[in-house]
């Protein structure tokens, strides 16, 4: 009479795979949520990166509106309130900090006032 020991091997295999998944998750979750990083060197999470891209898109749309205003009215640079008609007020704020964008009416330059966004 032979005994079949294959059922014990399947249980051990499943436990090993579960252990590997749990260890991998414990390693990767803090990396993507930003937890566990030192406070002075906190890494940017993917959500914060997406908000930074949203900031760039807002600035691009405002700059396009300024260019269209100039093309239509042939006056440059326009006042910010003259191009804001029909646009949502949320487009004039940085999605990361909620600060309003800066606007230099002498040259028509729109920029983000959030620290770290100066390059946009």
Coordinates of N, CA, C and O in Angstrom, one line a residue:
X1 N 0.8 -1.2 0.0 CA 0.0 0.0 0.0 C 0.9 1.3 0.0 O 1.7 1.4 0.9
X2 N 0.6 2.2 -1.0 CA 1.4 3.4 -1.0 C 0.6 4.5 -0.5 O -0.6 4.6 -0.7
X3 N 1.3 5.4 0.2 CA 0.6 6.6 0.7 C 0.9 7.8 -0.3 O 2.0 7.9 -0.7
X4 N -0.1 8.6 -0.5 CA 0.1 9.7 -1.4 C 0.4 11.0 -0.6 O -0.4 11.5 0.2
X5 N 1.6 11.6 -0.7 CA 2.0 12.7 0.1 C 2.0 14.0 -0.8 O 2.5 15.0 -0.4
X6 N 1.3 14.1 -1.9 CA 1.2 15.2 -2.7 C 0.5 16.4 -2.1 O 0.7 17.5 -2.4
X7 N -0.5 16.1 -1.3 CA -1.3 17.2 -0.7 C -0.5 18.1 0.3 O -0.7 19.3 0.3
X8 N 0.5 17.5 1.0 CA 1.4 18.3 1.8 C 2.3 19.2 1.1 O 2.6 20.4 1.5
X9 N 2.7 18.8 -0.1 CA 3.6 19.7 -0.9 C 2.9 20.9 -1.4 O 3.4 22.0 -1.5
X10 N 1.6 20.8 -1.8 CA 0.8 21.9 -2.3 C 0.6 22.9 -1.2 O 0.7 24.1 -1.5
X11 N 0.4 22.5 0.0 CA 0.2 23.5 1.1 C 1.5 24.2 1.4 O 1.5 25.4 1.6
X12 N 2.6 23.6 1.4 CA 3.9 24.2 1.6 C 4.2 25.2 0.5 O 4.7 26.3 0.7
X13 N 3.9 24.8 -0.7 CA 4.2 25.7 -1.9 C 3.3 27.0 -1.8 O 3.8 28.1 -2.0
X14 N 2.1 26.8 -1.4 CA 1.2 28.0 -1.2 C 1.7 28.9 -0.1 O 1.7 30.1 -0.2
X15 N 2.2 28.3 1.0 CA 2.7 29.1 2.1 C 4.0 29.9 1.7 O 4.2 31.0 2.1
X16 N 4.8 29.3 0.9 CA 6.0 29.9 0.5 C 5.7 31.1 -0.5 O 6.2 32.2 -0.3
X17 N 4.8 30.9 -1.4 CA 4.4 31.9 -2.3 C 3.7 33.1 -1.5 O 4.0 34.2 -1.8
X18 N 2.9 32.8 -0.6 CA 2.3 33.9 0.2 C 3.4 34.6 1.0 O 3.3 35.9 1.1
X19 N 4.3 34.0 1.5 CA 5.4 34.7 2.2 C 6.2 35.6 1.3 O 6.5 36.7 1.6
X20 N 6.5 35.1 0.1 CA 7.2 36.0 -0.9 C 6.3 37.2 -1.3 O 6.8 38.3 -1.3
X21 N 5.0 37.0 -1.5 CA 4.1 38.2 -1.8 C 4.1 39.2 -0.6 O 4.2 40.4 -0.8
X22 N 4.0 38.7 0.6 CA 3.9 39.6 1.7 C 5.2 40.4 1.9 O 5.2 41.6 2.2
X23 N 6.3 39.7 1.7 CA 7.6 40.4 1.9 C 7.8 41.4 0.8 O 8.2 42.5 1.0
X24 N 7.4 41.1 -0.5 CA 7.5 42.0 -1.6 C 6.6 43.2 -1.3 O 7.0 44.4 -1.6
X25 N 5.4 43.0 -0.8 CA 4.4 44.1 -0.6 C 5.0 45.0 0.6 O 4.9 46.2 0.5
X26 N 5.5 44.4 1.6 CA 6.1 45.2 2.7 C 7.3 46.1 2.2 O 7.5 47.1 2.8
X27 N 7.9 45.6 1.2 CA 9.1 46.4 0.7 C 8.6 47.5 -0.3 O 9.1 48.6 -0.3
X28 N 7.6 47.2 -1.1 CA 7.2 48.1 -2.2 C 6.1 49.2 -1.7 O 6.2 50.3 -2.2
X29 N 5.3 48.9 -0.8 CA 4.2 49.8 -0.4 C 4.8 51.1 0.2 O 4.4 52.2 -0.3
X30 N 5.7 51.1 1.1 CA 6.3 52.4 1.6 C 7.0 53.2 0.5 O 7.0 54.4 0.5
X31 N 7.5 52.5 -0.5 CA 8.2 53.2 -1.6 C 7.3 54.0 -2.4 O 7.6 55.1 -2.8
X32 N 6.1 53.6 -2.7 CA 5.1 54.3 -3.5 C 4.2 55.2 -2.7 O 3.6 56.1 -3.2
X33 N 4.1 55.1 -1.4 CA 3.3 56.0 -0.6 C 4.1 57.1 0.0 O 3.6 58.0 0.6
X34 N 5.5 56.9 0.0 CA 6.3 58.0 0.6 C 6.6 57.8 2.1 O 7.3 58.6 2.7
X35 N 6.0 56.8 2.7 CA 6.2 56.6 4.1 C 7.6 56.0 4.4 O 8.1 55.3 3.5
X36 N 8.1 56.3 5.5 CA 9.4 55.7 5.9 C 10.6 56.5 5.4 O 11.7 56.2 5.8
X37 N 10.4 57.5 4.6 CA 11.5 58.3 4.1 C 11.9 59.3 5.1 O 11.0 59.8 5.8
X38 N 13.2 59.7 5.2 CA 13.6 60.8 6.2 C 12.8 62.1 5.8 O 12.6 62.3 4.6
X39 N 12.6 62.9 6.8 CA 11.8 64.1 6.5 C 12.5 65.1 5.6 O 11.9 65.8 4.8
X40 N 13.9 65.2 5.8 CA 14.6 66.2 4.9 C 14.8 65.7 3.5 O 15.1 66.5 2.7
X41 N 14.6 64.4 3.3 CA 14.8 63.8 2.0 C 13.6 63.0 1.5 O 13.7 62.0 1.0
X42 N 12.4 63.6 1.8 CA 11.2 62.9 1.4 C 11.1 62.8 -0.1 O 11.2 63.7 -0.8
X43 N 10.8 61.6 -0.5 CA 10.7 61.3 -2.0 C 9.3 61.7 -2.4 O 8.3 61.7 -1.7
X44 N 9.2 62.1 -3.7 CA 7.9 62.5 -4.3 C 7.1 61.3 -4.7 O 7.7 60.4 -5.4
X45 N 5.9 61.2 -4.2 CA 5.1 60.1 -4.5 C 4.5 60.2 -5.9 O 4.4 61.4 -6.5
X46 N 4.0 59.2 -6.5 CA 3.4 59.3 -7.9 C 2.2 60.2 -7.9 O 2.0 60.9 -8.9
X47 N 1.5 60.3 -6.8 CA 0.3 61.2 -6.8 C 0.8 62.7 -6.8 O 0.2 63.5 -7.5
X48 N 1.9 63.0 -6.1 CA 2.4 64.3 -6.1 C 3.0 64.7 -7.5 O 2.9 65.8 -7.9
X49 N 3.6 63.7 -8.1 CA 4.1 63.9 -9.5 C 3.0 64.2 -10.4 O 3.1 65.0 -11.3
X50 N 1.8 63.5 -10.3 CA 0.7 63.7 -11.1 C 0.1 65.1 -10.9 O -0.3 65.8 -11.9
X51 N 0.1 65.6 -9.7 CA -0.3 66.9 -9.4 C 0.6 68.0 -10.0 O 0.2 69.0 -10.5
X52 N 1.9 67.6 -10.0 CA 2.9 68.5 -10.7 C 2.7 68.6 -12.2 O 2.8 69.7 -12.8
X53 N 2.3 67.5 -12.8 CA 1.9 67.5 -14.2 C 0.7 68.3 -14.4 O 0.6 69.1 -15.4
X54 N -0.3 68.2 -13.5 CA -1.5 69.0 -13.6 C -1.2 70.5 -13.5 O -1.7 71.3 -14.2
X55 N -0.2 70.9 -12.7 CA 0.3 72.3 -12.6 C 0.9 72.7 -13.9 O 0.6 73.8 -14.4
X56 N 1.7 71.9 -14.5 CA 2.3 72.3 -15.8 C 1.2 72.5 -16.9 O 1.2 73.4 -17.7
X57 N 0.2 71.6 -16.9 CA -0.9 71.7 -17.8 C -1.7 73.0 -17.6 O -2.1 73.6 -18.6
X58 N -2.0 73.3 -16.4 CA -2.7 74.6 -16.1 C -1.9 75.8 -16.6 O -2.5 76.7 -17.3
X59 N -0.6 75.8 -16.3 CA 0.2 76.9 -16.8 C 0.2 77.0 -18.3 O 0.1 78.0 -19.0
X60 N 0.3 75.8 -19.0 CA 0.3 75.8 -20.4 C -1.1 76.3 -21.0 O -1.1 77.0 -22.0
X61 N -2.2 76.0 -20.4 CA -3.5 76.5 -20.8 C -3.6 78.0 -20.7 O -4.1 78.7 -21.5
X62 N -3.1 78.5 -19.5 CA -3.1 79.9 -19.3 C -2.2 80.6 -20.4 O -2.6 81.6 -20.9
X63 N -1.1 80.1 -20.6 CA -0.2 80.7 -21.6 C -0.8 80.6 -23.0 O -0.7 81.6 -23.8
X64 N -1.5 79.5 -23.3 CA -2.2 79.5 -24.6 C -3.3 80.5 -24.7 O -3.6 81.1 -25.8
X65 N -4.0 80.7 -23.6 CA -5.1 81.7 -23.6 C -4.5 83.1 -23.8 O -5.1 83.9 -24.5
X66 N -3.4 83.4 -23.2 CA -2.7 84.7 -23.4 C -2.3 84.9 -24.8 O -2.6 86.0 -25.4
X67 N -1.8 83.8 -25.4 CA -1.4 83.9 -26.9 C -2.7 84.1 -27.7 O -2.6 84.9 -28.7
X68 N -3.8 83.4 -27.4 CA -5.0 83.6 -28.2 C -5.6 85.0 -28.0 O -6.1 85.6 -29.0
X69 N -5.5 85.5 -26.8 CA -5.9 86.9 -26.5 C -5.1 87.9 -27.3 O -5.7 88.8 -27.9
X70 N -3.8 87.7 -27.4 CA -3.0 88.6 -28.2 C -3.3 88.5 -29.6 O -3.4 89.5 -30.3
X71 N -3.5 87.3 -30.1 CA -3.8 87.1 -31.6 C -5.1 87.8 -31.9 O -5.3 88.4 -33.0
X72 N -6.1 87.7 -31.0 CA -7.4 88.3 -31.3 C -7.5 89.8 -31.1 O -8.0 90.5 -32.0
X73 N -6.9 90.3 -30.1 CA -7.0 91.7 -29.7 C -5.8 92.5 -30.1 O -5.8 93.8 -30.0
X74 N -4.7 91.9 -30.4 CA -3.5 92.6 -30.8 C -3.0 93.5 -29.7 O -2.4 94.6 -30.1
X75 N -3.2 93.2 -28.5 CA -2.6 94.0 -27.4 C -1.9 93.0 -26.5 O -2.4 91.9 -26.2
X76 N -0.7 93.4 -26.1 CA 0.1 92.4 -25.3 C 0.9 93.2 -24.3 O 1.4 94.3 -24.6
X77 N 1.0 92.7 -23.1 CA 0.4 91.6 -22.5 C -1.0 92.0 -22.0 O -1.2 93.1 -21.5
X78 N -1.9 91.0 -21.9 CA -3.2 91.3 -21.4 C -3.3 91.3 -19.9 O -2.4 90.8 -19.3
X79 N -4.3 91.9 -19.3 CA -4.5 91.8 -17.9 C -5.0 90.4 -17.7 O -5.7 89.8 -18.5
X80 N -4.7 89.8 -16.5 CA -5.1 88.4 -16.3 C -6.7 88.3 -16.3 O -7.2 87.3 -16.7
X81 N -7.4 89.3 -15.7 CA -8.8 89.1 -15.7 C -9.5 89.1 -17.1 O -10.5 88.6 -17.3
X82 N -8.8 89.7 -18.0 CA -9.4 89.7 -19.4 C -9.3 88.4 -20.1 O -10.1 88.1 -21.0
X83 N -8.4 87.5 -19.7 CA -8.3 86.2 -20.3 C -9.0 85.1 -19.5 O -9.2 84.0 -20.0
X84 N -9.5 85.5 -18.3 CA -10.1 84.5 -17.5 C -11.5 84.2 -17.7 O -12.1 83.4 -17.1
X85 N -12.1 84.9 -18.6 CA -13.6 84.8 -18.9 C -13.8 83.4 -19.6 O -13.1 83.0 -20.5
X86 N -14.7 82.6 -19.0 CA -15.0 81.3 -19.5 C -14.1 80.2 -19.0 O -14.3 79.1 -19.3
X87 N -13.2 80.5 -18.1 CA -12.2 79.5 -17.6 C -12.6 79.3 -16.1 O -13.0 80.2 -15.4
X88 N -12.4 78.1 -15.7 CA -12.6 77.7 -14.3 C -11.6 78.4 -13.4 O -10.4 78.6 -13.8
X89 N -12.0 78.9 -12.2 CA -11.1 79.5 -11.3 C -10.0 78.6 -10.7 O -9.0 79.0 -10.3
X90 N -10.3 77.3 -10.8 CA -9.3 76.3 -10.2 C -8.1 76.2 -11.1 O -7.0 75.8 -10.7
X91 N -8.2 76.7 -12.4 CA -7.1 76.6 -13.3 C -6.0 77.6 -12.9 O -4.8 77.5 -13.3
X92 N -6.4 78.6 -12.2 CA -5.4 79.7 -11.8 C -4.8 79.4 -10.4 O -4.1 80.3 -9.9
X93 N -4.9 78.2 -9.9 CA -4.3 77.8 -8.7 C -3.5 76.5 -8.9 O -3.8 75.6 -9.6
X94 N -2.3 76.4 -8.2 CA -1.5 75.2 -8.2 C -2.2 74.1 -7.5 O -2.7 74.3 -6.4
X95 N -2.4 72.9 -8.1 CA -3.1 71.8 -7.5 C -2.3 71.2 -6.3 O -2.9 70.6 -5.5
X96 N -1.0 71.5 -6.2 CA -0.2 70.9 -5.1 C -0.4 71.7 -3.9 O -0.7 71.2 -2.8
X97 N -0.3 73.0 -4.0 CA -0.3 73.9 -2.8 C -1.6 74.7 -2.6 O -1.9 75.1 -1.5
X98 N -2.3 74.9 -3.7 CA -3.5 75.7 -3.7 C -3.2 77.2 -3.8 O -4.1 78.0 -3.8
X99 N -1.9 77.6 -4.0 CA -1.5 79.0 -4.2 C -1.9 79.4 -5.6 O -1.9 78.7 -6.5
X100 N -2.3 80.7 -5.7 CA -2.6 81.3 -7.0 C -1.3 81.5 -7.8 O -0.2 81.7 -7.2
X101 N -1.4 81.3 -9.1 CA -0.2 81.5 -9.9 C 0.1 83.0 -10.0 O -0.7 83.9 -9.8
X102 N 1.4 83.2 -10.2 CA 1.9 84.6 -10.3 C 1.7 85.0 -11.8 O 1.8 84.2 -12.7
X103 N 1.5 86.3 -12.0 CA 1.4 86.9 -13.3 C 2.1 88.2 -13.4 O 1.7 89.1 -12.6
X104 N 3.0 88.4 -14.3 CA 3.7 89.6 -14.5 C 3.1 90.3 -15.7 O 3.3 89.9 -16.9
X105 N 2.3 91.3 -15.5 CA 1.6 92.0 -16.6 C 2.5 92.8 -17.5 O 2.1 93.2 -18.6
X106 N 3.7 93.1 -17.0 CA 4.6 93.8 -17.9 C 5.1 93.0 -19.1 O 5.4 93.6 -20.1
X107 N 5.3 91.7 -18.9 CA 5.7 90.9 -20.0 C 4.8 89.7 -20.3 O 5.1 88.9 -21.2
X108 N 3.7 89.5 -19.5 CA 2.8 88.4 -19.8 C 3.2 87.1 -19.3 O 2.7 86.1 -19.7
X109 N 4.2 87.0 -18.4 CA 4.7 85.8 -17.9 C 3.8 85.2 -16.7 O 3.5 85.9 -15.8
X110 N 3.4 84.0 -16.9 CA 2.7 83.3 -15.8 C 3.6 82.2 -15.2 O 4.3 81.5 -15.9
X111 N 3.6 82.1 -13.9 CA 4.5 81.2 -13.2 C 3.9 80.7 -11.9 O 2.9 81.3 -11.4
X112 N 4.4 79.6 -11.5 CA 3.9 78.9 -10.3 C 4.7 79.5 -9.1 O 5.9 79.5 -9.1
X113 N 3.9 79.8 -8.0 CA 4.6 80.4 -6.8 C 4.9 79.3 -5.8 O 5.5 79.6 -4.7
X114 N 4.6 78.0 -6.0 CA 4.9 76.9 -5.1 C 6.4 76.6 -5.1 O 7.0 76.5 -6.2
X115 N 7.0 76.5 -4.0 CA 8.5 76.2 -4.0 C 8.7 74.8 -4.7 O 8.0 73.9 -4.4
X116 N 9.7 74.8 -5.5 CA 10.0 73.6 -6.3 C 9.4 73.6 -7.7 O 9.7 72.8 -8.5
X117 N 8.4 74.5 -7.9 CA 7.8 74.6 -9.2 C 8.3 75.8 -10.0 O 7.7 76.1 -11.0
X118 N 9.4 76.4 -9.6 CA 9.9 77.6 -10.3 C 10.3 77.3 -11.7 O 10.2 78.1 -12.6
X119 N 10.7 76.0 -12.0 CA 11.1 75.7 -13.3 C 10.0 75.6 -14.3 O 10.2 75.5 -15.5
X120 N 8.7 75.5 -13.8 CA 7.6 75.4 -14.8 C 7.3 76.7 -15.4 O 6.7 77.0 -16.2

